[in-house]
Amino acid sequence: ASDIVKKRSSKGCVVSAEVTAASLACDGSNYWNKCWRHAAGFVTSPPLREGESDSLLAAAVDGAVDVLSSHHAAYNTQQKALGKDSFISIPNGITGVEERLLVLWQKGVQSGKMSRSRFVEVTSSTPAKLMNIYPQKGRIAVGSDADIVIWDPTATKTITREEHLSKCDFNIFEGLEVTGGPEYVVFKGKVVKDQDIFRPMTGYGQYQPLPPFAPFMYDKIRENNEKTRIEPVARSE
C-alpha cells in the first residue's frame, strides 16, 4: 500500500495517507488462527496484511504516510458472533484509540526509527491540519486549545484487556510490552489523567466543526493546477 502512495506522489498527485496502530503491531496471520473468537477479533477495515508492518512504519517515518489513526470500533465477542456462520457478517472493528500513541512510540521512537518531532506530527499536528482546525488544535501556543499530553518516555506497560478502559472483552494488542506513555493529560485546561489516575468528565465534550477546504491539501492542489495549466499559443495571422 505504501508503494502505491509513493508512486502517485512521485507523479505529482496530491495524496494523503494514513496508517493504523493495528497495522504496525499486528498482521493478517491472525486470521488463520484456529480459534474463531481470536480470528474474528482482528476483523477490521482495511484488513490487516501479512509482512507489511515494517514498510508501513517506514512510510510513516519518511513522510509518505501523514497520519496515524486508531480506526477504533470495539466489538465484544458476543457482537462479533453475529458472523459465526459467515465471515462477511462479522462486525468490522478493533480497539485502538487507547493504544494508538503507545504503539507508535514503541515501534517508531523507542526503536530509534522515528524522531520525537515526527511522532508529534503524525499523531497531532498533521491530523489537525488535514481537518482544518490547526492551530486551534495540534499546537501548543497562546490562543490554541489547552489540550496537552505530557509524555513519560520511561514508563513501561503491558497492554491487556483486563486493564484497558474499553468495555470490549478482546484486545488485539494483548501482551504487547511498551515503553513510553502519557503521564499527564490536560483537556481544555483541566487535568483528566494524573499519572495512573484517570478522571473522565461526563458532558465536558464539545462539538468541533470542521471547515472545508483545508489549506494543507488545497494549497497543494492549487499549486499543482497552476503548474499544469494549459496556456494558449499566441499565433500571428
PDB file of C-alpha atoms in Angstrom:
ATOM      1  CA  ALA A   1       0.000   0.000   0.000  1.00  0.00           C
ATOM      2  CA  SER A   2       2.787   2.445   0.859  1.00  0.00           C
ATOM      3  CA  ASP A   3       4.399   1.806  -2.542  1.00  0.00           C
ATOM      4  CA  ILE A   4       1.209   2.947  -4.292  1.00  0.00           C
ATOM      5  CA  VAL A   5       1.123   6.172  -2.268  1.00  0.00           C
ATOM      6  CA  LYS A   6       4.775   6.912  -3.030  1.00  0.00           C
ATOM      7  CA  LYS A   7       4.285   6.179  -6.728  1.00  0.00           C
ATOM      8  CA  ARG A   8       1.333   8.540  -7.016  1.00  0.00           C
ATOM      9  CA  SER A   9       3.155  11.254  -5.069  1.00  0.00           C
ATOM     10  CA  SER A  10       6.175  10.946  -7.360  1.00  0.00           C
ATOM     11  CA  LYS A  11       3.876  11.644 -10.325  1.00  0.00           C
ATOM     12  CA  GLY A  12       2.768  14.913  -8.760  1.00  0.00           C
ATOM     13  CA  CYS A  13      -0.550  13.753  -7.355  1.00  0.00           C
ATOM     14  CA  VAL A  14      -1.746  15.296  -4.092  1.00  0.00           C
ATOM     15  CA  VAL A  15      -2.076  12.301  -1.798  1.00  0.00           C
ATOM     16  CA  SER A  16      -2.804  11.944   1.897  1.00  0.00           C
ATOM     17  CA  ALA A  17      -2.380   8.558   3.556  1.00  0.00           C
ATOM     18  CA  GLU A  18      -2.886   7.141   7.000  1.00  0.00           C
ATOM     19  CA  VAL A  19      -1.754   4.044   8.813  1.00  0.00           C
ATOM     20  CA  THR A  20      -3.420   2.369  11.781  1.00  0.00           C
ATOM     21  CA  ALA A  21      -1.837   1.334  15.040  1.00  0.00           C
ATOM     22  CA  ALA A  22      -3.063  -2.195  14.378  1.00  0.00           C
ATOM     23  CA  SER A  23      -1.154  -2.427  11.097  1.00  0.00           C
ATOM     24  CA  LEU A  24       2.082  -1.517  12.896  1.00  0.00           C
ATOM     25  CA  ALA A  25       1.762  -4.089  15.676  1.00  0.00           C
ATOM     26  CA  CYS A  26      -0.343  -6.913  14.192  1.00  0.00           C
ATOM     27  CA  ASP A  27      -0.666  -8.697  10.874  1.00  0.00           C
ATOM     28  CA  GLY A  28      -3.050 -10.825   8.864  1.00  0.00           C
ATOM     29  CA  SER A  29      -1.657 -14.124  10.126  1.00  0.00           C
ATOM     30  CA  ASN A  30      -4.150 -13.842  12.996  1.00  0.00           C
ATOM     31  CA  TYR A  31      -6.989 -14.515  10.563  1.00  0.00           C
ATOM     32  CA  TRP A  32      -5.718 -18.081  10.238  1.00  0.00           C
ATOM     33  CA  ASN A  33      -5.829 -18.737  13.986  1.00  0.00           C
ATOM     34  CA  LYS A  34      -7.726 -21.955  14.776  1.00  0.00           C
ATOM     35  CA  CYS A  35      -9.682 -20.142  17.493  1.00  0.00           C
ATOM     36  CA  TRP A  36     -12.657 -18.467  15.767  1.00  0.00           C
ATOM     37  CA  ARG A  37     -13.018 -15.915  18.552  1.00  0.00           C
ATOM     38  CA  HIS A  38      -9.377 -14.869  18.184  1.00  0.00           C
ATOM     39  CA  ALA A  39      -9.540 -14.591  14.392  1.00  0.00           C
ATOM     40  CA  ALA A  40     -12.824 -12.661  14.457  1.00  0.00           C
ATOM     41  CA  GLY A  41     -11.347 -10.222  16.949  1.00  0.00           C
ATOM     42  CA  PHE A  42      -8.925  -8.987  14.280  1.00  0.00           C
ATOM     43  CA  VAL A  43     -11.539  -8.390  11.570  1.00  0.00           C
ATOM     44  CA  THR A  44     -11.379  -4.745  10.576  1.00  0.00           C
ATOM     45  CA  SER A  45     -11.347  -2.453   7.552  1.00  0.00           C
ATOM     46  CA  PRO A  46      -8.943  -2.118   5.938  1.00  0.00           C
ATOM     47  CA  PRO A  47      -7.920  -5.705   6.730  1.00  0.00           C
ATOM     48  CA  LEU A  48      -4.549  -6.437   8.275  1.00  0.00           C
ATOM     49  CA  ARG A  49      -1.935  -7.820   5.880  1.00  0.00           C
ATOM     50  CA  GLU A  50       0.973 -10.143   6.464  1.00  0.00           C
ATOM     51  CA  GLY A  51       4.504  -8.785   6.199  1.00  0.00           C
ATOM     52  CA  GLU A  52       3.650  -5.087   5.739  1.00  0.00           C
ATOM     53  CA  SER A  53       4.269  -3.672   9.219  1.00  0.00           C
ATOM     54  CA  ASP A  54       7.874  -2.641   8.558  1.00  0.00           C
ATOM     55  CA  SER A  55       7.119  -0.915   5.252  1.00  0.00           C
ATOM     56  CA  LEU A  56       4.138   0.942   6.738  1.00  0.00           C
ATOM     57  CA  LEU A  57       6.244   2.169   9.656  1.00  0.00           C
ATOM     58  CA  ALA A  58       8.964   3.286   7.235  1.00  0.00           C
ATOM     59  CA  ALA A  59       6.346   5.222   5.259  1.00  0.00           C
ATOM     60  CA  ALA A  60       5.189   6.978   8.427  1.00  0.00           C
ATOM     61  CA  VAL A  61       8.794   7.862   9.239  1.00  0.00           C
ATOM     62  CA  ASP A  62       9.765   9.234   5.807  1.00  0.00           C
ATOM     63  CA  GLY A  63       6.562  11.219   5.277  1.00  0.00           C
ATOM     64  CA  ALA A  64       4.779   9.079   2.695  1.00  0.00           C
ATOM     65  CA  VAL A  65       2.106   8.467   5.340  1.00  0.00           C
ATOM     66  CA  ASP A  66       0.749  11.564   7.050  1.00  0.00           C
ATOM     67  CA  VAL A  67      -1.362  10.284   9.922  1.00  0.00           C
ATOM     68  CA  LEU A  68      -1.548   7.508  12.495  1.00  0.00           C
ATOM     69  CA  SER A  69      -5.208   6.672  13.127  1.00  0.00           C
ATOM     70  CA  SER A  70      -6.889   4.289  15.539  1.00  0.00           C
ATOM     71  CA  HIS A  71      -9.890   3.061  13.486  1.00  0.00           C
ATOM     72  CA  HIS A  72     -11.329   2.317  16.909  1.00  0.00           C
ATOM     73  CA  ALA A  73     -14.643   0.480  16.732  1.00  0.00           C
ATOM     74  CA  ALA A  74     -14.574  -2.082  19.500  1.00  0.00           C
ATOM     75  CA  TYR A  75     -16.972  -5.041  19.451  1.00  0.00           C
ATOM     76  CA  ASN A  76     -17.137  -7.714  22.118  1.00  0.00           C
ATOM     77  CA  THR A  77     -17.178 -11.445  21.451  1.00  0.00           C
ATOM     78  CA  GLN A  78     -20.973 -11.642  21.505  1.00  0.00           C
ATOM     79  CA  GLN A  79     -21.240  -8.929  18.877  1.00  0.00           C
ATOM     80  CA  LYS A  80     -18.546 -10.491  16.701  1.00  0.00           C
ATOM     81  CA  ALA A  81     -20.501 -13.761  16.865  1.00  0.00           C
ATOM     82  CA  LEU A  82     -23.090 -12.233  14.548  1.00  0.00           C
ATOM     83  CA  GLY A  83     -20.792 -13.527  11.833  1.00  0.00           C
ATOM     84  CA  LYS A  84     -20.195 -17.035  13.170  1.00  0.00           C
ATOM     85  CA  ASP A  85     -21.893 -18.564  10.125  1.00  0.00           C
ATOM     86  CA  SER A  86     -20.463 -16.145   7.576  1.00  0.00           C
ATOM     87  CA  PHE A  87     -17.314 -14.058   7.944  1.00  0.00           C
ATOM     88  CA  ILE A  88     -18.835 -11.234   5.874  1.00  0.00           C
ATOM     89  CA  SER A  89     -21.288 -10.674   8.750  1.00  0.00           C
ATOM     90  CA  ILE A  90     -18.565 -10.198  11.368  1.00  0.00           C
ATOM     91  CA  PRO A  91     -18.706  -6.560  12.552  1.00  0.00           C
ATOM     92  CA  ASN A  92     -15.612  -4.711  11.349  1.00  0.00           C
ATOM     93  CA  GLY A  93     -13.840  -3.092  14.258  1.00  0.00           C
ATOM     94  CA  ILE A  94     -10.968  -3.291  16.716  1.00  0.00           C
ATOM     95  CA  THR A  95      -9.587  -1.457  19.724  1.00  0.00           C
ATOM     96  CA  GLY A  96      -7.053   1.293  19.070  1.00  0.00           C
ATOM     97  CA  VAL A  97      -7.870   4.750  20.420  1.00  0.00           C
ATOM     98  CA  GLU A  98      -6.302   3.992  23.805  1.00  0.00           C
ATOM     99  CA  GLU A  99      -3.266   2.204  22.364  1.00  0.00           C
ATOM    100  CA  ARG A 100      -2.536   4.406  19.336  1.00  0.00           C
ATOM    101  CA  LEU A 101       0.220   6.577  20.804  1.00  0.00           C
ATOM    102  CA  LEU A 102       1.723   3.725  22.826  1.00  0.00           C
ATOM    103  CA  VAL A 103       2.121   1.531  19.755  1.00  0.00           C
ATOM    104  CA  LEU A 104       3.706   4.201  17.562  1.00  0.00           C
ATOM    105  CA  TRP A 105       6.123   5.297  20.279  1.00  0.00           C
ATOM    106  CA  GLN A 106       7.187   1.696  20.873  1.00  0.00           C
ATOM    107  CA  LYS A 107       7.509   0.744  17.203  1.00  0.00           C
ATOM    108  CA  GLY A 108       8.848   4.068  15.992  1.00  0.00           C
ATOM    109  CA  VAL A 109      10.546   6.235  18.593  1.00  0.00           C
ATOM    110  CA  GLN A 110      11.657   3.600  21.089  1.00  0.00           C
ATOM    111  CA  SER A 111      13.164   1.544  18.262  1.00  0.00           C
ATOM    112  CA  GLY A 112      15.124   4.574  17.060  1.00  0.00           C
ATOM    113  CA  LYS A 113      13.420   4.713  13.661  1.00  0.00           C
ATOM    114  CA  MET A 114      11.290   7.825  14.249  1.00  0.00           C
ATOM    115  CA  SER A 115      12.145  11.189  15.793  1.00  0.00           C
ATOM    116  CA  ARG A 116      10.053  12.650  18.582  1.00  0.00           C
ATOM    117  CA  SER A 117       9.145  15.598  16.369  1.00  0.00           C
ATOM    118  CA  ARG A 118       7.862  13.275  13.662  1.00  0.00           C
ATOM    119  CA  PHE A 119       5.844  11.402  16.314  1.00  0.00           C
ATOM    120  CA  VAL A 120       4.049  14.654  17.176  1.00  0.00           C
ATOM    121  CA  GLU A 121       3.455  15.445  13.504  1.00  0.00           C
ATOM    122  CA  VAL A 122       1.882  12.071  12.716  1.00  0.00           C
ATOM    123  CA  THR A 123      -0.305  11.923  15.830  1.00  0.00           C
ATOM    124  CA  SER A 124      -1.282  15.556  16.387  1.00  0.00           C
ATOM    125  CA  SER A 125      -0.280  18.475  14.176  1.00  0.00           C
ATOM    126  CA  THR A 126      -0.840  16.898  10.753  1.00  0.00           C
ATOM    127  CA  PRO A 127      -4.288  15.455  11.635  1.00  0.00           C
ATOM    128  CA  ALA A 128      -5.294  18.935  12.831  1.00  0.00           C
ATOM    129  CA  LYS A 129      -4.084  20.457   9.551  1.00  0.00           C
ATOM    130  CA  LEU A 130      -5.923  17.864   7.452  1.00  0.00           C
ATOM    131  CA  MET A 131      -9.158  18.574   9.342  1.00  0.00           C
ATOM    132  CA  ASN A 132      -8.594  22.324   9.026  1.00  0.00           C
ATOM    133  CA  ILE A 133      -8.563  23.014  12.767  1.00  0.00           C
ATOM    134  CA  TYR A 134      -4.886  23.958  13.044  1.00  0.00           C
ATOM    135  CA  PRO A 135      -3.587  25.897  15.001  1.00  0.00           C
ATOM    136  CA  GLN A 136      -6.615  25.701  17.295  1.00  0.00           C
ATOM    137  CA  LYS A 137      -5.679  22.044  17.681  1.00  0.00           C
ATOM    138  CA  GLY A 138      -2.355  20.337  17.098  1.00  0.00           C
ATOM    139  CA  ARG A 139      -0.174  23.102  18.524  1.00  0.00           C
ATOM    140  CA  ILE A 140       0.915  24.395  21.916  1.00  0.00           C
ATOM    141  CA  ALA A 141       0.686  28.179  21.674  1.00  0.00           C
ATOM    142  CA  VAL A 142      -1.139  31.189  23.073  1.00  0.00           C
ATOM    143  CA  GLY A 143      -4.687  31.072  21.723  1.00  0.00           C
ATOM    144  CA  SER A 144      -4.651  27.347  20.936  1.00  0.00           C
ATOM    145  CA  ASP A 145      -6.800  24.912  22.913  1.00  0.00           C
ATOM    146  CA  ALA A 146      -5.192  23.684  26.124  1.00  0.00           C
ATOM    147  CA  ASP A 147      -5.199  20.014  25.074  1.00  0.00           C
ATOM    148  CA  ILE A 148      -1.806  18.719  26.128  1.00  0.00           C
ATOM    149  CA  VAL A 149      -0.187  15.333  26.733  1.00  0.00           C
ATOM    150  CA  ILE A 150       2.907  15.213  28.927  1.00  0.00           C
ATOM    151  CA  TRP A 151       4.756  12.088  27.880  1.00  0.00           C
ATOM    152  CA  ASP A 152       6.961   9.915  30.070  1.00  0.00           C
ATOM    153  CA  PRO A 153       9.438   8.124  27.769  1.00  0.00           C
ATOM    154  CA  THR A 154      10.499   5.757  30.565  1.00  0.00           C
ATOM    155  CA  ALA A 155       7.057   4.468  31.598  1.00  0.00           C
ATOM    156  CA  THR A 156       6.506   0.773  30.957  1.00  0.00           C
ATOM    157  CA  LYS A 157       3.307  -1.148  30.442  1.00  0.00           C
ATOM    158  CA  THR A 158       1.967  -4.419  29.105  1.00  0.00           C
ATOM    159  CA  ILE A 159      -1.260  -3.978  27.167  1.00  0.00           C
ATOM    160  CA  THR A 160      -4.011  -6.319  28.341  1.00  0.00           C
ATOM    161  CA  ARG A 161      -7.776  -6.487  28.031  1.00  0.00           C
ATOM    162  CA  GLU A 162      -8.086  -6.561  31.827  1.00  0.00           C
ATOM    163  CA  GLU A 163      -6.529  -3.121  32.166  1.00  0.00           C
ATOM    164  CA  HIS A 164      -7.824  -1.264  29.118  1.00  0.00           C
ATOM    165  CA  LEU A 165     -10.636   1.257  29.586  1.00  0.00           C
ATOM    166  CA  SER A 166     -12.747  -0.093  26.730  1.00  0.00           C
ATOM    167  CA  LYS A 167     -15.697  -2.339  27.570  1.00  0.00           C
ATOM    168  CA  CYS A 168     -14.548  -4.698  24.836  1.00  0.00           C
ATOM    169  CA  ASP A 169     -13.525  -8.159  26.095  1.00  0.00           C
ATOM    170  CA  PHE A 170     -10.764  -8.567  23.495  1.00  0.00           C
ATOM    171  CA  ASN A 171      -7.640  -6.546  22.750  1.00  0.00           C
ATOM    172  CA  ILE A 172      -5.668  -7.168  19.561  1.00  0.00           C
ATOM    173  CA  PHE A 173      -2.529  -5.790  21.248  1.00  0.00           C
ATOM    174  CA  GLU A 174      -2.778  -8.294  24.107  1.00  0.00           C
ATOM    175  CA  GLY A 175       0.614  -8.895  25.720  1.00  0.00           C
ATOM    176  CA  LEU A 176       2.455  -6.131  23.830  1.00  0.00           C
ATOM    177  CA  GLU A 177       5.087  -4.591  26.092  1.00  0.00           C
ATOM    178  CA  VAL A 178       5.581  -0.871  25.509  1.00  0.00           C
ATOM    179  CA  THR A 179       7.951   1.747  26.885  1.00  0.00           C
ATOM    180  CA  GLY A 180       6.693   5.315  26.987  1.00  0.00           C
ATOM    181  CA  GLY A 181       3.251   6.622  27.836  1.00  0.00           C
ATOM    182  CA  PRO A 182       1.166   9.609  28.929  1.00  0.00           C
ATOM    183  CA  GLU A 183       1.912  10.785  32.466  1.00  0.00           C
ATOM    184  CA  TYR A 184      -0.459  13.747  32.444  1.00  0.00           C
ATOM    185  CA  VAL A 185      -3.278  14.629  30.047  1.00  0.00           C
ATOM    186  CA  VAL A 186      -4.796  18.112  30.022  1.00  0.00           C
ATOM    187  CA  PHE A 187      -8.106  18.607  28.214  1.00  0.00           C
ATOM    188  CA  LYS A 188      -9.485  22.139  27.807  1.00  0.00           C
ATOM    189  CA  GLY A 189      -7.200  23.239  30.619  1.00  0.00           C
ATOM    190  CA  LYS A 190      -8.302  20.546  33.076  1.00  0.00           C
ATOM    191  CA  VAL A 191      -6.209  17.549  34.114  1.00  0.00           C
ATOM    192  CA  VAL A 192      -8.050  14.367  33.119  1.00  0.00           C
ATOM    193  CA  LYS A 193      -5.157  11.965  33.680  1.00  0.00           C
ATOM    194  CA  ASP A 194      -2.725  12.343  36.555  1.00  0.00           C
ATOM    195  CA  GLN A 195      -0.136   9.567  36.399  1.00  0.00           C
ATOM    196  CA  ASP A 196      -2.249   6.413  36.908  1.00  0.00           C
ATOM    197  CA  ILE A 197      -5.477   8.211  37.843  1.00  0.00           C
ATOM    198  CA  PHE A 198      -7.986   8.797  35.040  1.00  0.00           C
ATOM    199  CA  ARG A 199     -10.677  11.405  35.676  1.00  0.00           C
ATOM    200  CA  PRO A 200     -13.298  11.308  32.920  1.00  0.00           C
ATOM    201  CA  MET A 201     -15.780  14.193  32.965  1.00  0.00           C
ATOM    202  CA  THR A 202     -19.264  13.473  31.643  1.00  0.00           C
ATOM    203  CA  GLY A 203     -20.729  16.214  29.490  1.00  0.00           C
ATOM    204  CA  TYR A 204     -17.444  18.070  29.114  1.00  0.00           C
ATOM    205  CA  GLY A 205     -17.062  17.315  25.443  1.00  0.00           C
ATOM    206  CA  GLN A 206     -17.700  19.900  22.782  1.00  0.00           C
ATOM    207  CA  TYR A 207     -18.763  19.672  19.150  1.00  0.00           C
ATOM    208  CA  GLN A 208     -15.852  20.573  16.890  1.00  0.00           C
ATOM    209  CA  PRO A 209     -16.872  21.916  13.473  1.00  0.00           C
ATOM    210  CA  LEU A 210     -14.504  21.082  10.636  1.00  0.00           C
ATOM    211  CA  PRO A 211     -14.283  23.833   8.000  1.00  0.00           C
ATOM    212  CA  PRO A 212     -13.939  22.530   4.426  1.00  0.00           C
ATOM    213  CA  PHE A 213     -11.039  23.062   2.024  1.00  0.00           C
ATOM    214  CA  ALA A 214      -8.112  22.625   4.404  1.00  0.00           C
ATOM    215  CA  PRO A 215      -5.133  24.665   3.112  1.00  0.00           C
ATOM    216  CA  PHE A 216      -2.862  21.730   3.978  1.00  0.00           C
ATOM    217  CA  MET A 217      -4.329  19.901   0.983  1.00  0.00           C
ATOM    218  CA  TYR A 218      -5.971  22.526  -1.181  1.00  0.00           C
ATOM    219  CA  ASP A 219      -2.911  24.784  -1.372  1.00  0.00           C
ATOM    220  CA  LYS A 220      -1.069  21.841  -2.901  1.00  0.00           C
ATOM    221  CA  ILE A 221      -3.934  21.186  -5.303  1.00  0.00           C
ATOM    222  CA  ARG A 222      -3.978  24.818  -6.438  1.00  0.00           C
ATOM    223  CA  GLU A 223      -0.211  24.758  -6.871  1.00  0.00           C
ATOM    224  CA  ASN A 224      -0.477  21.625  -8.997  1.00  0.00           C
ATOM    225  CA  ASN A 225      -3.237  23.172 -11.077  1.00  0.00           C
ATOM    226  CA  GLU A 226      -1.069  26.208 -11.730  1.00  0.00           C
ATOM    227  CA  LYS A 227       1.832  24.044 -12.841  1.00  0.00           C
ATOM    228  CA  THR A 228      -0.294  22.003 -15.219  1.00  0.00           C
ATOM    229  CA  ARG A 229      -2.465  24.825 -16.521  1.00  0.00           C
ATOM    230  CA  ILE A 230      -2.654  24.838 -20.301  1.00  0.00           C
ATOM    231  CA  GLU A 231      -1.671  28.166 -21.844  1.00  0.00           C
ATOM    232  CA  PRO A 232      -2.976  29.167 -25.255  1.00  0.00           C
ATOM    233  CA  VAL A 233      -0.469  29.562 -28.037  1.00  0.00           C
ATOM    234  CA  ALA A 234      -0.463  33.077 -29.471  1.00  0.00           C
ATOM    235  CA  ARG A 235      -0.107  32.915 -33.260  1.00  0.00           C
ATOM    236  CA  SER A 236       0.117  35.645 -35.863  1.00  0.00           C
ATOM    237  CA  GLU A 237      -2.212  35.556 -38.826  1.00  0.00           C
TER     238      GLU A 237
END
